[in-house]
Amino acid sequence: MSGQPVRNLLRSCVPRASFVRKYNGVSGVAPGVKDKNEHPNVLITGSLGQLGTGLAKVMRQRYGRNNVIMSDILKPSKEILESGPYVFADILDFKKLQELIVNYNIDWIIHFSALLSAIGENNVPLAMRVNIEGLHNVLELAKQYRLKIFVPSTIGAFGPDSPRDPTPDLCIQRPRTIYGVSKVHAELMGEYYYHKFGMDFRSLRFPGIISADTNPGGGTTDYAVKIFHDALKTGHFKCYLREDTRLPMMFIDDCLRSVVEFMETPDSKLKMRTYNVTAMSFTPGEIVEEVRKHVPELKVTYEIDGRQDIADTWPKRFDDSNARADWGWKHTLDLPGMCKAMFDFLAPSEKPEQRIKM
Ligand code: VAH
């Protein structure tokens, strides 16, 4: 994510004293053994997904360009290659991950590799391998090398038996997708490793994330990204969810900031290892109304598909009061603010009436 949004995000991050002083190698600490004030070396798995590119930029500006190692199994763009260290890493290859952790002297793992909701339902065997076997690899390595580890969870970790409006942090979790099942497993395994081995496991349950220049990858909430591109390209938005389907959502700047602030929070402040975080909750009907303030002529047709069955099992609104109380989480953009940010990024100069390209 380039340009204004990242700078806004950094300004809103409150620098933590513990990471303000860049390690200058004169702390008297033996080479290779880090003193407590040094920036962390961070490995991001699945870094070419919706969140990884933006998080790498934010963390590199905060911890140092060469302190954040992006990794994935895909070939990166020239821009990514020029932005900082990028390595091939298949999270199913335990030895390769171990080699990366040692060679780059990693302190934190941000584990983004996963198949998300609708994608996972179309390839359950692969989702089980990536989301479960891959998780086991990073958990074991985080334990072995005493790393701090972040694994995102999701609104999809709840199911139709959970309270849905709002959904609290602690309630029954019987998700109906392999994505949700694997994320509940991740939460439980991470908390087990925390209690059993003292590993610093942290997880945030994210709502649908809306990003301007990275593609979402799960399918169910992604209509809320597609509407902006359709409005600007064709003026016709085909929505695969019912008009009244309410889902929790968040703009990507808030999401990336939540990861940084959560990871920098002193462990003593955390009462839980896994927290809900959210910013807004809206229906397709509500976002259409907001988008039409920017693209008045937007045409909308509803062509409901199987993703409706997934959305119908997910929270309608998220209760994130524990995150706000325990470590000061707060969102910045609501529905109008998010729509403005998206159009400012995707069509910065035009007036609303000029935004449709027919
Ligand atoms: C999906 N966008 O639709 C992703 C996200 C909470 C939803 O994980 O699967």
CSV table of C-alpha atoms and ligand atoms in Angstrom, one decimal:
chain,number,residue,atom,x,y,z
A,1,MET,CA,0.0,0.0,0.0
A,2,SER,CA,1.8,3.2,-1.1
A,3,GLY,CA,1.2,6.9,-0.5
A,4,GLN,CA,-0.9,8.8,2.0
A,5,PRO,CA,-2.7,5.9,3.9
A,6,VAL,CA,0.6,4.4,5.2
A,7,ARG,CA,1.9,7.8,6.4
A,8,ASN,CA,-1.5,8.4,8.1
A,9,LEU,CA,-1.2,5.1,9.7
A,10,LEU,CA,2.3,5.7,11.0
A,11,ARG,CA,1.3,9.0,12.4
A,12,SER,CA,-1.5,7.4,14.4
A,13,CYS,CA,0.8,4.7,15.8
A,14,VAL,CA,2.0,5.8,19.2
A,15,PRO,CA,5.8,4.9,19.2
A,16,ARG,CA,6.5,2.6,22.1
A,17,ALA,CA,9.6,3.7,24.0
A,18,SER,CA,10.9,0.1,23.9
A,19,PHE,CA,11.3,0.3,20.1
A,20,VAL,CA,12.1,4.0,19.6
A,21,ARG,CA,15.9,3.5,20.1
A,22,LYS,CA,17.4,1.8,17.0
A,23,TYR,CA,20.0,-0.8,18.1
A,24,ASN,CA,23.4,0.8,17.5
A,25,GLY,CA,25.6,-2.1,18.3
A,26,VAL,CA,27.3,-0.4,21.2
A,27,SER,CA,25.1,-1.7,24.0
A,28,GLY,CA,27.8,-4.0,25.1
A,29,VAL,CA,25.6,-6.9,24.2
A,30,ALA,CA,27.5,-9.8,22.4
A,31,PRO,CA,26.9,-9.7,18.6
A,32,GLY,CA,23.9,-11.8,17.7
A,33,VAL,CA,22.4,-11.5,21.2
A,34,LYS,CA,19.9,-8.6,21.1
A,35,ASP,CA,19.5,-6.1,23.9
A,36,LYS,CA,16.0,-5.3,25.0
A,37,ASN,CA,15.8,-2.0,23.2
A,38,GLU,CA,16.6,-3.3,19.7
A,39,HIS,CA,14.0,-3.4,17.0
A,40,PRO,CA,12.7,-6.9,16.3
A,41,ASN,CA,13.5,-9.0,13.3
A,42,VAL,CA,10.2,-10.0,11.8
A,43,LEU,CA,9.3,-12.8,9.5
A,44,ILE,CA,5.9,-12.4,7.7
A,45,THR,CA,4.6,-15.7,6.2
A,46,GLY,CA,2.0,-15.4,3.4
A,47,SER,CA,3.2,-11.9,2.9
A,48,LEU,CA,1.8,-11.4,-0.6
A,49,GLY,CA,-1.7,-11.7,0.6
A,50,GLN,CA,-4.1,-8.9,1.4
A,51,LEU,CA,-2.4,-7.8,4.6
A,52,GLY,CA,1.2,-8.7,4.2
A,53,THR,CA,2.4,-6.1,1.8
A,54,GLY,CA,1.0,-3.2,3.8
A,55,LEU,CA,2.2,-4.6,7.2
A,56,ALA,CA,5.7,-5.1,5.8
A,57,LYS,CA,5.7,-1.4,4.7
A,58,VAL,CA,4.5,-0.2,8.1
A,59,MET,CA,6.9,-2.4,10.1
A,60,ARG,CA,9.9,-1.5,7.9
A,61,GLN,CA,9.3,2.2,8.5
A,62,ARG,CA,9.1,1.4,12.2
A,63,TYR,CA,11.7,-1.3,12.7
A,64,GLY,CA,14.0,-0.9,9.8
A,65,ARG,CA,13.9,-1.9,6.1
A,66,ASN,CA,16.1,-5.0,6.6
A,67,ASN,CA,14.4,-6.0,9.9
A,68,VAL,CA,11.3,-7.2,8.2
A,69,ILE,CA,11.5,-10.3,6.0
A,70,MET,CA,8.6,-10.9,3.6
A,71,SER,CA,8.0,-14.5,2.6
A,72,ASP,CA,5.6,-16.4,0.4
A,73,ILE,CA,5.6,-19.2,-2.3
A,74,LEU,CA,4.8,-16.8,-5.1
A,75,LYS,CA,7.1,-14.7,-7.2
A,76,PRO,CA,7.0,-11.1,-6.0
A,77,SER,CA,6.6,-8.0,-8.1
A,78,LYS,CA,9.7,-5.9,-8.9
A,79,GLU,CA,8.4,-3.3,-6.4
A,80,ILE,CA,8.2,-5.8,-3.6
A,81,LEU,CA,11.7,-7.1,-4.4
A,82,GLU,CA,13.0,-3.6,-4.3
A,83,SER,CA,11.2,-2.7,-1.0
A,84,GLY,CA,13.2,-5.0,1.2
A,85,PRO,CA,14.2,-8.6,2.0
A,86,TYR,CA,11.9,-11.2,0.3
A,87,VAL,CA,12.4,-15.0,0.5
A,88,PHE,CA,10.7,-18.1,-0.7
A,89,ALA,CA,9.1,-20.0,2.2
A,90,ASP,CA,6.6,-22.8,2.2
A,91,ILE,CA,5.2,-23.1,5.7
A,92,LEU,CA,4.8,-26.8,5.1
A,93,ASP,CA,8.6,-27.1,4.9
A,94,PHE,CA,9.7,-27.1,8.6
A,95,LYS,CA,13.4,-27.2,7.9
A,96,LYS,CA,13.3,-24.3,5.5
A,97,LEU,CA,11.4,-22.2,8.1
A,98,GLN,CA,13.9,-23.2,10.7
A,99,GLU,CA,16.7,-22.1,8.5
A,100,LEU,CA,15.1,-18.7,7.9
A,101,ILE,CA,14.5,-18.1,11.6
A,102,VAL,CA,18.2,-18.9,12.4
A,103,ASN,CA,19.8,-17.1,9.4
A,104,TYR,CA,17.7,-13.9,9.8
A,105,ASN,CA,17.8,-14.0,13.6
A,106,ILE,CA,14.0,-13.7,13.7
A,107,ASP,CA,12.3,-12.5,16.9
A,108,TRP,CA,8.7,-12.3,15.7
A,109,ILE,CA,6.6,-14.4,13.3
A,110,ILE,CA,3.5,-12.8,11.7
A,111,HIS,CA,1.8,-15.9,10.3
A,112,PHE,CA,-0.6,-14.8,7.5
A,113,SER,CA,-0.4,-18.0,5.4
A,114,ALA,CA,-3.9,-19.4,5.2
A,115,LEU,CA,-6.7,-20.3,2.9
A,116,LEU,CA,-9.7,-18.1,3.8
A,117,SER,CA,-13.4,-18.8,3.8
A,118,ALA,CA,-14.8,-19.5,0.4
A,119,ILE,CA,-11.4,-20.4,-1.1
A,120,GLY,CA,-11.0,-23.0,1.7
A,121,GLU,CA,-14.4,-24.5,1.1
A,122,ASN,CA,-13.3,-25.2,-2.5
A,123,ASN,CA,-10.2,-27.0,-1.5
A,124,VAL,CA,-10.6,-28.5,2.0
A,125,PRO,CA,-7.6,-30.9,1.9
A,126,LEU,CA,-5.2,-28.0,1.0
A,127,ALA,CA,-6.9,-25.7,3.6
A,128,MET,CA,-6.3,-28.4,6.2
A,129,ARG,CA,-2.6,-28.7,5.3
A,130,VAL,CA,-1.9,-25.0,5.1
A,131,ASN,CA,-4.1,-23.8,7.9
A,132,ILE,CA,-3.4,-26.6,10.4
A,133,GLU,CA,-0.1,-28.4,9.5
A,134,GLY,CA,1.4,-25.0,8.6
A,135,LEU,CA,0.3,-23.6,11.9
A,136,HIS,CA,1.8,-26.5,13.8
A,137,ASN,CA,5.2,-25.8,12.1
A,138,VAL,CA,5.3,-22.1,13.1
A,139,LEU,CA,4.0,-22.8,16.6
A,140,GLU,CA,6.7,-25.4,17.2
A,141,LEU,CA,9.4,-23.1,15.8
A,142,ALA,CA,8.2,-20.2,17.8
A,143,LYS,CA,8.4,-22.4,20.9
A,144,GLN,CA,11.8,-23.8,20.0
A,145,TYR,CA,13.4,-20.3,19.4
A,146,ARG,CA,11.2,-18.4,21.9
A,147,LEU,CA,9.7,-16.1,19.3
A,148,LYS,CA,6.8,-13.8,19.7
A,149,ILE,CA,4.1,-15.0,17.3
A,150,PHE,CA,1.0,-13.4,15.8
A,151,VAL,CA,-1.7,-15.5,14.1
A,152,PRO,CA,-4.8,-13.7,12.8
A,153,SER,CA,-8.1,-15.2,13.6
A,154,THR,CA,-11.4,-14.0,12.2
A,155,ILE,CA,-15.2,-13.4,12.6
A,156,GLY,CA,-15.3,-16.7,10.7
A,157,ALA,CA,-14.1,-18.5,14.0
A,158,PHE,CA,-17.7,-18.2,15.2
A,159,GLY,CA,-20.8,-20.0,13.8
A,160,PRO,CA,-24.6,-20.0,13.9
A,161,ASP,CA,-24.7,-21.2,17.5
A,162,SER,CA,-22.6,-18.1,18.7
A,163,PRO,CA,-24.4,-15.0,19.8
A,164,ARG,CA,-24.3,-12.9,16.6
A,165,ASP,CA,-25.3,-9.4,17.4
A,166,PRO,CA,-23.0,-8.6,19.0
A,167,THR,CA,-20.5,-11.5,19.3
A,168,PRO,CA,-18.3,-11.3,22.4
A,169,ASP,CA,-14.7,-12.6,22.8
A,170,LEU,CA,-15.7,-15.6,24.8
A,171,CYS,CA,-18.7,-17.6,23.7
A,172,ILE,CA,-19.5,-20.9,21.9
A,173,GLN,CA,-17.5,-21.3,18.7
A,174,ARG,CA,-18.8,-23.9,16.2
A,175,PRO,CA,-17.9,-22.5,12.8
A,176,ARG,CA,-19.2,-24.2,9.6
A,177,THR,CA,-16.2,-23.6,7.4
A,178,ILE,CA,-12.8,-25.3,7.4
A,179,TYR,CA,-11.3,-21.8,7.6
A,180,GLY,CA,-13.2,-21.1,10.8
A,181,VAL,CA,-12.5,-24.6,12.3
A,182,SER,CA,-8.8,-24.1,11.5
A,183,LYS,CA,-8.8,-20.7,13.1
A,184,VAL,CA,-10.4,-21.9,16.3
A,185,HIS,CA,-7.8,-24.6,16.3
A,186,ALA,CA,-5.1,-21.9,16.0
A,187,GLU,CA,-6.5,-19.9,18.9
A,188,LEU,CA,-6.7,-23.0,21.1
A,189,MET,CA,-3.3,-24.3,20.2
A,190,GLY,CA,-1.7,-20.9,20.6
A,191,GLU,CA,-3.2,-20.5,24.0
A,192,TYR,CA,-2.1,-24.0,25.0
A,193,TYR,CA,1.5,-23.2,24.0
A,194,TYR,CA,1.2,-19.9,26.0
A,195,HIS,CA,0.0,-21.7,29.2
A,196,LYS,CA,2.2,-24.8,28.8
A,197,PHE,CA,5.4,-23.3,27.5
A,198,GLY,CA,5.2,-19.6,28.2
A,199,MET,CA,5.2,-18.8,24.5
A,200,ASP,CA,4.2,-15.3,23.6
A,201,PHE,CA,1.2,-16.1,21.3
A,202,ARG,CA,-1.1,-13.3,20.2
A,203,SER,CA,-4.1,-13.4,18.0
A,204,LEU,CA,-6.7,-10.8,16.7
A,205,ARG,CA,-10.0,-11.8,15.3
A,206,PHE,CA,-10.4,-9.6,12.2
A,207,PRO,CA,-13.6,-8.7,10.5
A,208,GLY,CA,-13.8,-8.3,6.7
A,209,ILE,CA,-10.8,-6.1,5.7
A,210,ILE,CA,-11.3,-3.5,3.0
A,211,SER,CA,-8.1,-2.6,1.1
A,212,ALA,CA,-7.4,-0.2,-1.7
A,213,ASP,CA,-4.5,-1.7,-3.5
A,214,THR,CA,-4.2,-5.3,-2.3
A,215,ASN,CA,-6.7,-8.0,-3.3
A,216,PRO,CA,-8.7,-9.7,-0.6
A,217,GLY,CA,-8.4,-13.4,-0.7
A,218,GLY,CA,-11.3,-15.1,1.0
A,219,GLY,CA,-14.4,-14.4,-0.9
A,220,THR,CA,-17.2,-13.8,1.6
A,221,THR,CA,-16.7,-10.3,2.7
A,222,ASP,CA,-14.8,-9.2,-0.4
A,223,TYR,CA,-17.9,-7.8,-2.1
A,224,ALA,CA,-17.1,-4.7,0.0
A,225,VAL,CA,-13.9,-4.2,-1.9
A,226,LYS,CA,-15.3,-5.2,-5.3
A,227,ILE,CA,-18.1,-2.5,-5.2
A,228,PHE,CA,-15.5,0.3,-5.5
A,229,HIS,CA,-13.7,-1.2,-8.5
A,230,ASP,CA,-17.1,-2.0,-10.2
A,231,ALA,CA,-18.4,1.5,-9.5
A,232,LEU,CA,-15.4,3.1,-11.1
A,233,LYS,CA,-14.9,0.7,-14.0
A,234,THR,CA,-18.4,-0.2,-15.2
A,235,GLY,CA,-20.9,1.6,-12.9
A,236,HIS,CA,-22.6,-1.7,-12.3
A,237,PHE,CA,-22.1,-3.7,-9.1
A,238,LYS,CA,-23.2,-7.4,-8.9
A,239,CYS,CA,-23.5,-8.4,-5.3
A,240,TYR,CA,-23.4,-12.1,-4.3
A,241,LEU,CA,-24.8,-11.4,-0.8
A,242,ARG,CA,-28.4,-10.4,0.1
A,243,GLU,CA,-28.9,-6.7,0.5
A,244,ASP,CA,-29.6,-7.1,4.3
A,245,THR,CA,-26.6,-9.2,5.2
A,246,ARG,CA,-24.9,-7.4,8.0
A,247,LEU,CA,-21.1,-8.2,8.6
A,248,PRO,CA,-18.4,-6.6,10.7
A,249,MET,CA,-15.7,-4.7,8.6
A,250,MET,CA,-12.5,-2.7,9.0
A,251,PHE,CA,-10.4,-0.5,6.7
A,252,ILE,CA,-6.9,-1.9,6.1
A,253,ASP,CA,-5.1,1.0,7.8
A,254,ASP,CA,-6.8,0.3,11.1
A,255,CYS,CA,-6.1,-3.4,10.7
A,256,LEU,CA,-2.4,-3.0,10.1
A,257,ARG,CA,-2.2,-0.5,13.0
A,258,SER,CA,-4.0,-3.0,15.3
A,259,VAL,CA,-1.3,-5.6,14.6
A,260,VAL,CA,1.6,-3.3,15.4
A,261,GLU,CA,0.0,-1.8,18.5
A,262,PHE,CA,-1.0,-5.3,19.8
A,263,MET,CA,2.4,-6.7,19.2
A,264,GLU,CA,4.1,-3.8,21.0
A,265,THR,CA,1.7,-4.0,24.0
A,266,PRO,CA,3.6,-5.2,27.1
A,267,ASP,CA,2.5,-8.7,27.9
A,268,SER,CA,1.4,-7.6,31.4
A,269,LYS,CA,-1.4,-5.6,29.9
A,270,LEU,CA,-3.0,-8.6,28.1
A,271,LYS,CA,-5.7,-10.4,30.0
A,272,MET,CA,-6.3,-12.7,27.0
A,273,ARG,CA,-4.2,-14.0,24.1
A,274,THR,CA,-7.0,-13.7,21.5
A,275,TYR,CA,-9.2,-10.5,21.0
A,276,ASN,CA,-12.0,-9.4,18.8
A,277,VAL,CA,-11.3,-6.1,16.9
A,278,THR,CA,-13.6,-4.3,14.6
A,279,ALA,CA,-14.4,-0.8,13.3
A,280,MET,CA,-17.9,-0.9,11.7
A,281,SER,CA,-20.7,-3.2,10.6
A,282,PHE,CA,-22.8,-2.7,7.5
A,283,THR,CA,-25.0,-4.4,4.9
A,284,PRO,CA,-24.6,-4.4,1.1
A,285,GLY,CA,-27.6,-2.0,1.1
A,286,GLU,CA,-25.9,0.4,3.4
A,287,ILE,CA,-22.5,0.5,1.5
A,288,VAL,CA,-24.4,0.9,-1.8
A,289,GLU,CA,-26.1,4.0,-0.3
A,290,GLU,CA,-22.7,5.4,0.8
A,291,VAL,CA,-21.0,4.6,-2.5
A,292,ARG,CA,-23.7,6.3,-4.4
A,293,LYS,CA,-22.7,9.6,-2.6
A,294,HIS,CA,-19.5,9.3,-4.7
A,295,VAL,CA,-20.9,7.5,-7.8
A,296,PRO,CA,-24.6,8.6,-8.0
A,297,GLU,CA,-25.4,6.5,-11.1
A,298,LEU,CA,-24.2,3.2,-9.6
A,299,LYS,CA,-26.4,0.3,-10.8
A,300,VAL,CA,-26.7,-2.7,-8.5
A,301,THR,CA,-28.0,-6.2,-9.1
A,302,TYR,CA,-28.1,-9.0,-6.5
A,303,GLU,CA,-27.0,-12.5,-7.7
A,304,ILE,CA,-26.8,-14.5,-4.5
A,305,ASP,CA,-24.4,-17.5,-4.4
A,306,GLY,CA,-23.0,-20.0,-1.9
A,307,ARG,CA,-21.2,-17.4,0.0
A,308,GLN,CA,-24.5,-16.3,1.5
A,309,ASP,CA,-24.6,-19.6,3.4
A,310,ILE,CA,-21.2,-18.7,5.0
A,311,ALA,CA,-22.2,-15.1,5.8
A,312,ASP,CA,-25.4,-16.3,7.4
A,313,THR,CA,-23.3,-18.2,10.1
A,314,TRP,CA,-21.0,-15.3,10.9
A,315,PRO,CA,-21.3,-12.4,13.5
A,316,LYS,CA,-23.4,-9.4,12.5
A,317,ARG,CA,-21.6,-7.1,14.9
A,318,PHE,CA,-18.4,-7.7,16.9
A,319,ASP,CA,-18.0,-6.7,20.6
A,320,ASP,CA,-14.3,-5.6,20.9
A,321,SER,CA,-14.7,-3.9,24.2
A,322,ASN,CA,-12.0,-6.1,25.8
A,323,ALA,CA,-9.4,-5.0,23.2
A,324,ARG,CA,-10.3,-1.3,23.8
A,325,ALA,CA,-10.1,-1.7,27.6
A,326,ASP,CA,-7.0,-4.0,27.9
A,327,TRP,CA,-4.6,-2.5,25.3
A,328,GLY,CA,-6.3,0.7,24.0
A,329,TRP,CA,-7.5,-0.5,20.7
A,330,LYS,CA,-9.6,2.1,18.8
A,331,HIS,CA,-10.6,2.3,15.1
A,332,THR,CA,-10.4,5.5,13.1
A,333,LEU,CA,-12.6,5.0,10.0
A,334,ASP,CA,-16.3,4.3,9.9
A,335,LEU,CA,-18.4,3.5,6.8
A,336,PRO,CA,-18.4,7.1,5.3
A,337,GLY,CA,-14.7,7.6,6.2
A,338,MET,CA,-13.7,4.2,4.6
A,339,CYS,CA,-15.6,5.0,1.4
A,340,LYS,CA,-13.9,8.4,1.1
A,341,ALA,CA,-10.5,6.8,1.7
A,342,MET,CA,-11.1,4.2,-0.9
A,343,PHE,CA,-12.3,6.7,-3.6
A,344,ASP,CA,-9.5,9.1,-2.6
A,345,PHE,CA,-7.0,6.3,-3.3
A,346,LEU,CA,-8.7,4.7,-6.4
A,347,ALA,CA,-9.9,7.9,-8.1
A,348,PRO,CA,-8.1,10.8,-6.3
A,349,SER,CA,-8.8,13.7,-8.6
A,350,GLU,CA,-12.2,13.3,-10.1
A,351,LYS,CA,-15.5,14.8,-8.9
A,352,PRO,CA,-18.2,12.2,-8.1
A,353,GLU,CA,-20.0,12.8,-11.4
A,354,GLN,CA,-16.8,12.1,-13.3
A,355,ARG,CA,-15.9,8.9,-11.5
A,356,ILE,CA,-17.8,6.5,-13.7
A,357,LYS,CA,-15.7,5.4,-16.7
A,358,MET,CA,-18.3,4.0,-19.2
B,1,VAH,C1,-13.1,-13.9,3.8
B,1,VAH,N1,-12.1,-11.6,3.5
B,1,VAH,O1,-14.1,-13.4,3.2
B,1,VAH,C2,-12.0,-12.9,4.2
B,1,VAH,C3,-12.1,-12.7,5.7
B,1,VAH,C4,-13.4,-12.3,7.8
B,1,VAH,C5,-13.4,-12.6,6.3
B,1,VAH,O2,-11.3,-13.6,6.3
B,1,VAH,O3,-12.9,-15.0,4.0
